[in-house]
Amino acid sequence: MKKLFASLFIAAAVSAAPAAHAVQPDEIMVDPAKEARARDLSRELRCMVCQNQSIDDSDAPLARDLRLLVRERIASGDSDSQVIDFLVARYGEFVLLKPRFSPHTLLLWLLPPLALVGGGLALCFYSRRRSNTGNATDPSLLHLTEEEEAKLERLLAADAPDKKT
Amino acid sequence: MSAPITSDQPRSRRWLVALPLIGFIAIAGLLLLRLYGGDPSRIPSALIGRPAPQTTLPALDGLVHNGIPVPGLDPAVFKGKVSVVNVWASWCVPCHDEAPLLTALARDTRLQIIGINYKDSPDNARRFLGRYGNPFTVVGVDGNGRGSIEWGVYGVPETFVVGRDGTIRYKLVGPVTPANLDSVLKVEIEKALHGS
């Protein structure tokens, strides 16, 4: 019973623990709606120092500076896209964890669906051709020719007396 | 009667069998190329070809050159002269390595070297310049790092080449070294000097 309680407690503690975030209490905005916007934006922005973390996750000083900057701009009435544009103008599109859909990223966005559709089509054609060739087999090949029948008869006849002896 | 069973596939489409192999070799080749394709942490600046940020930064208190206080950064300073903008801090170890090279570069009178002192204490910054010599004609103090964000800086040291017209021509991420000074930075400076 004790063990059960202990394991339940650990499970509850683990599931209840919030995901680790780098946002410090002093950064959080008073307005919860604006703070939620800031969090959503921060998750989309790359920390240029750690590169594979968002500024929401990163403990790097620059990430903190950028989190504060994002909140400042939201507080001063910027829209989400204005905040994003502000950072893209300074750090380039590399700052976006999710690349924009634009002419120079067409290949990036369209390659996976194209590969999927292309592979599906190839598979489709292949299986169709296989079943087609199966149906198209010359029916005469399914039956033995007279010559073969005669040969088979001879072999069976030769086999039968052997077994008797 | 023993007619060989032949594939009804036309000969011309046989090469399709090699397609997966060709695809694999192409992708493997691309990955191998990118694996040795330079340092991925060095991100090209989005500001190349754009005007230098219109950010004013205060002067470093108590810093004097030939008895005259060294001014802070006013964006008007970029007009008319090729500039090398160096973002540095006394706490940044590679900055100590590149400082003597910048001091040597400052002897070239065709250009001006401008410093942005990133998140530093004034005392340490002055001590740093006292130790290695001051190559900067202008030093802007960026105490909270906000000015450097305008420059798209993501780690010190970073060095920019700004043309006479005030547009950013080149950005070097990481320290100036004896190797890249001659092979890269001086080449970019010459380009800026001979450009418009």
XYZ file of C-alpha atoms in Angstrom:
361
model
C 0.000 0.000 0.000
C 2.812 2.320 0.935
C 4.547 1.552 -2.324
C 1.385 2.266 -4.267
C 1.015 5.669 -2.613
C 4.661 6.462 -3.231
C 4.440 5.610 -6.914
C 1.157 7.522 -7.286
C 2.754 10.526 -5.638
C 5.752 10.416 -7.977
C 3.499 10.016 -11.005
C 1.396 12.976 -9.899
C 4.465 15.103 -9.203
C 5.976 14.332 -12.594
C 2.791 14.994 -14.539
C 1.988 18.136 -12.607
C 5.469 19.651 -13.041
C 5.335 22.416 -15.627
C 7.546 22.112 -18.674
C 10.857 23.820 -18.044
C 10.761 27.386 -19.314
C 13.306 30.079 -19.093
C 10.825 32.899 -18.566
C 11.623 34.659 -15.313
C 8.881 36.040 -13.043
C 10.054 39.611 -13.566
C 9.550 39.305 -17.325
C 5.876 38.319 -17.179
C 3.391 40.945 -18.337
C 0.511 42.028 -16.114
C -2.147 41.476 -18.769
C -2.575 37.669 -19.110
C -3.828 37.960 -22.705
C -0.739 39.946 -23.750
C 1.513 37.561 -21.823
C -0.066 34.636 -23.691
C 0.640 36.407 -26.999
C 4.222 37.030 -25.913
C 4.636 33.357 -25.001
C 3.223 32.223 -28.340
C 5.535 34.585 -30.218
C 8.564 33.576 -28.138
C 7.995 29.944 -28.979
C 8.219 30.790 -32.693
C 11.468 32.742 -32.381
C 14.869 31.128 -32.494
C 17.480 31.908 -29.893
C 20.415 32.934 -32.110
C 22.924 31.764 -29.493
C 21.600 28.243 -28.895
C 19.966 28.030 -32.331
C 17.844 24.941 -31.743
C 15.957 26.436 -28.829
C 13.259 29.044 -28.947
C 13.809 32.221 -26.937
C 11.018 30.923 -24.696
C 13.158 27.905 -23.755
C 16.617 29.393 -23.731
C 18.473 30.686 -20.697
C 20.934 32.666 -22.807
C 21.134 36.370 -21.898
C 20.308 37.374 -25.481
C 17.150 35.221 -25.330
C 16.081 37.093 -22.214
C 16.776 40.427 -23.934
C 14.660 39.346 -26.887
C 11.837 38.108 -24.637
C 11.790 41.513 -22.961
C 11.890 43.215 -26.347
C 8.931 41.158 -27.589
C 6.948 42.098 -24.472
C 7.890 45.756 -24.806
C 6.692 45.867 -28.370
C 3.444 44.123 -27.474
C 2.933 46.581 -24.623
C 3.474 49.474 -27.024
C 0.667 48.116 -29.212
C 2.484 46.188 -31.946
C 0.620 43.374 -33.679
C 2.154 39.892 -33.718
C 3.318 40.276 -37.306
C 4.892 43.660 -36.532
C 6.916 42.098 -33.720
C 8.010 39.260 -36.021
C 8.915 41.689 -38.830
C 10.953 43.789 -36.393
C 13.126 40.812 -35.486
C 13.335 39.440 -39.027
C 14.624 42.833 -40.190
C 17.535 42.540 -37.737
C 18.288 38.834 -37.583
C 16.935 37.565 -40.902
C 14.418 34.803 -41.447
C 16.728 32.440 -39.588
C 15.172 33.855 -36.413
C 11.901 32.155 -37.316
C 11.676 28.554 -36.157
C 8.882 28.025 -38.671
C 9.980 29.283 -42.088
C 7.644 31.554 -43.996
C 5.819 30.273 -47.042
C 7.310 32.417 -49.787
C 8.841 31.862 -53.261
C 12.313 31.081 -51.919
C 10.965 28.522 -49.429
C 8.605 26.819 -51.900
C 10.955 23.873 -52.357
C 11.319 23.468 -48.602
C 7.571 23.417 -48.010
C 6.512 21.470 -51.082
C 9.171 18.754 -51.180
C 7.631 16.510 -48.489
C 4.074 16.504 -49.938
C 5.507 16.125 -53.456
C 7.614 13.155 -52.340
C 4.571 11.605 -50.671
C 2.294 12.106 -53.677
C 5.039 11.034 -56.103
C 5.782 7.900 -54.099
C 2.067 7.069 -53.879
C 1.623 7.501 -57.619
C 4.688 5.379 -58.351
C 3.365 2.645 -56.072
C -0.038 2.881 -57.717
C 1.374 2.530 -61.244
C 3.615 -0.320 -60.198
C 0.837 -2.374 -58.622
C -1.483 -1.697 -61.545
C 1.088 -2.871 -64.014
C 1.699 -6.006 -62.001
C -1.969 -6.944 -61.924
C -2.294 -6.083 -65.624
C 0.519 -8.366 -66.640
C -1.085 -11.142 -64.573
C -4.355 -10.865 -66.496
C -2.708 -10.476 -69.820
C -0.967 -13.863 -69.649
C -1.631 -15.928 -72.736
C -4.409 -18.420 -71.710
C -2.782 -21.096 -73.832
C 0.124 -21.124 -71.378
C -2.210 -22.230 -68.593
C -2.877 -25.546 -70.330
C -0.457 -28.231 -71.385
C 0.034 -28.774 -75.061
C -0.831 -32.114 -76.592
C 2.784 -33.046 -76.786
C 3.258 -32.333 -73.060
C 0.109 -34.305 -72.149
C 1.452 -37.291 -74.019
C 4.813 -37.023 -72.299
C 3.116 -36.805 -68.905
C 1.012 -39.869 -69.678
C 4.121 -41.798 -70.603
C 5.929 -40.820 -67.423
C 2.971 -41.723 -65.199
C 2.582 -45.003 -66.969
C 6.253 -45.771 -66.488
C 6.013 -44.860 -62.822
C 2.979 -46.969 -61.925
C 4.382 -50.514 -62.378
C 7.480 -49.593 -60.348
C 5.436 -48.894 -57.274
C 3.632 -52.198 -57.481
C 6.766 -54.263 -57.384
C 8.880 -25.436 -76.224
C 11.113 -24.054 -73.506
C 10.698 -20.426 -74.528
C 12.557 -18.205 -72.057
C 10.257 -16.117 -69.872
C 11.085 -12.544 -70.743
C 10.041 -9.441 -68.925
C 7.553 -7.433 -70.941
C 9.178 -4.296 -69.518
C 10.686 -2.236 -72.310
C 14.447 -1.997 -72.183
C 14.371 1.791 -72.129
C 12.793 1.834 -68.626
C 15.351 -0.456 -67.024
C 17.318 2.526 -65.772
C 14.432 3.335 -63.437
C 15.667 0.500 -61.241
C 18.749 2.601 -60.439
C 16.640 5.605 -59.454
C 16.600 4.917 -55.680
C 20.378 4.476 -55.732
C 20.854 7.719 -57.657
C 18.554 9.468 -55.189
C 20.449 8.090 -52.244
C 23.832 9.115 -53.658
C 22.528 12.631 -54.364
C 21.236 13.081 -50.809
C 24.341 11.520 -49.221
C 26.529 13.791 -51.353
C 24.564 16.859 -50.338
C 24.787 15.949 -46.649
C 28.514 15.256 -46.904
C 29.035 18.613 -48.614
C 27.075 20.462 -45.916
C 28.851 18.558 -43.145
C 32.103 20.232 -44.167
C 30.430 23.378 -45.504
C 31.674 25.729 -42.801
C 30.460 26.635 -39.336
C 26.647 26.604 -39.212
C 26.661 28.858 -36.138
C 27.906 31.745 -38.294
C 24.754 33.179 -39.709
C 24.993 35.699 -42.529
C 23.701 39.092 -41.492
C 20.283 40.188 -42.666
C 21.580 43.751 -42.650
C 24.121 43.464 -45.484
C 23.354 46.134 -48.058
C 21.048 47.950 -45.650
C 21.721 51.279 -43.961
C 23.453 51.131 -40.588
C 20.929 51.247 -37.707
C 19.942 54.747 -36.623
C 20.874 54.051 -33.026
C 22.513 56.636 -30.846
C 24.681 55.295 -28.045
C 26.221 57.303 -25.176
C 29.952 57.856 -24.800
C 32.122 55.834 -22.429
C 32.550 58.022 -19.360
C 36.087 59.142 -18.706
C 37.544 57.823 -21.957
C 39.843 60.416 -23.492
C 42.053 60.374 -26.551
C 44.809 63.016 -26.764
C 43.026 64.962 -24.041
C 39.710 65.054 -25.919
C 36.786 62.909 -24.704
C 35.981 60.093 -27.148
C 32.416 60.717 -28.401
C 29.501 58.277 -28.278
C 27.944 56.736 -31.366
C 25.910 59.080 -33.542
C 24.763 57.418 -36.824
C 25.788 60.574 -38.731
C 29.428 59.556 -38.198
C 29.146 56.863 -40.906
C 28.650 59.363 -43.730
C 31.707 60.055 -45.823
C 34.173 57.579 -44.365
C 34.543 53.811 -44.476
C 33.983 52.452 -40.984
C 34.803 49.255 -39.182
C 32.330 48.712 -36.362
C 33.513 46.352 -33.659
C 31.188 45.046 -30.952
C 33.291 44.171 -27.929
C 33.341 43.738 -24.162
C 36.106 43.433 -21.606
C 34.598 40.172 -20.337
C 34.746 38.625 -23.803
C 37.861 36.479 -24.072
C 38.242 36.479 -27.900
C 37.993 40.304 -27.759
C 41.314 40.326 -25.905
C 42.855 38.319 -28.738
C 41.607 40.603 -31.475
C 42.312 43.913 -29.693
C 45.983 44.252 -30.835
C 44.916 43.512 -34.422
C 42.324 46.294 -34.303
C 44.903 48.662 -32.854
C 47.174 47.858 -35.790
C 44.279 48.281 -38.234
C 43.571 51.722 -36.752
C 46.823 53.009 -38.277
C 45.109 52.953 -41.667
C 43.905 56.551 -41.959
C 41.511 55.779 -44.805
C 39.046 54.314 -42.339
C 37.637 54.891 -38.881
C 37.154 52.200 -36.263
C 34.035 52.476 -34.149
C 33.451 50.480 -30.994
C 30.198 49.306 -29.469
C 30.858 48.355 -25.872
C 28.432 45.523 -25.122
C 27.032 45.054 -21.583
C 30.236 46.091 -19.869
C 31.158 48.070 -16.805
C 32.795 51.426 -17.676
C 35.770 50.744 -15.416
C 36.556 47.413 -17.039
C 36.025 48.850 -20.505
C 38.473 51.710 -19.862
C 40.986 49.303 -18.348
C 40.687 47.084 -21.448
C 41.428 50.023 -23.754
C 44.280 51.136 -21.508
C 45.828 47.695 -21.751
C 45.629 47.161 -25.509
C 45.452 50.735 -26.771
C 42.319 52.422 -28.049
C 41.719 51.833 -31.750
C 38.314 53.534 -31.634
C 37.574 57.111 -32.656
C 34.029 56.614 -31.393
C 32.851 54.345 -28.576
C 29.131 53.817 -28.006
C 28.150 52.221 -24.731
C 25.410 49.621 -25.070
C 24.663 48.808 -21.445
C 21.527 46.704 -21.907
C 22.373 45.187 -25.294
C 19.430 46.865 -26.996
C 21.599 48.827 -29.419
C 23.363 45.642 -30.486
C 20.016 43.990 -31.222
C 19.474 46.815 -33.721
C 22.714 45.667 -35.361
C 21.577 42.035 -35.355
C 24.376 41.075 -32.976
C 24.015 37.668 -31.342
C 27.409 37.214 -29.766
C 30.496 39.282 -29.146
C 32.823 39.919 -30.856
C 31.268 40.873 -34.163
C 32.798 43.228 -36.690
C 31.000 45.131 -39.441
C 32.336 46.996 -42.457
C 30.221 50.052 -43.262
C 30.628 51.900 -46.551
C 30.947 55.650 -47.074
C 27.246 55.853 -47.844
C 26.422 54.382 -44.450
C 25.322 50.960 -45.686
C 26.547 47.790 -44.030
C 28.817 45.919 -46.442
C 30.074 42.977 -44.457
C 29.794 41.285 -41.088
C 32.375 39.075 -39.424
C 31.030 36.867 -36.631
C 33.660 35.885 -34.107
C 37.087 37.365 -33.479
C 39.384 39.015 -35.980
C 42.380 36.686 -36.308
C 45.696 37.198 -38.132
C 44.373 34.750 -40.742
C 40.974 36.300 -41.453
C 42.273 39.857 -41.082
C 44.249 39.600 -44.320
C 42.155 37.069 -46.189
C 38.717 38.443 -45.388
C 38.434 41.674 -43.438
C 41.034 43.715 -45.352
C 39.588 42.457 -48.633
C 36.136 43.656 -47.592
C 37.552 46.974 -46.407
C 39.278 47.484 -49.771
C 36.015 46.695 -51.542
C 34.230 49.294 -49.421
C 37.007 51.833 -50.067
C 36.891 51.349 -53.821
C 33.126 51.102 -54.011
C 30.912 54.155 -54.309
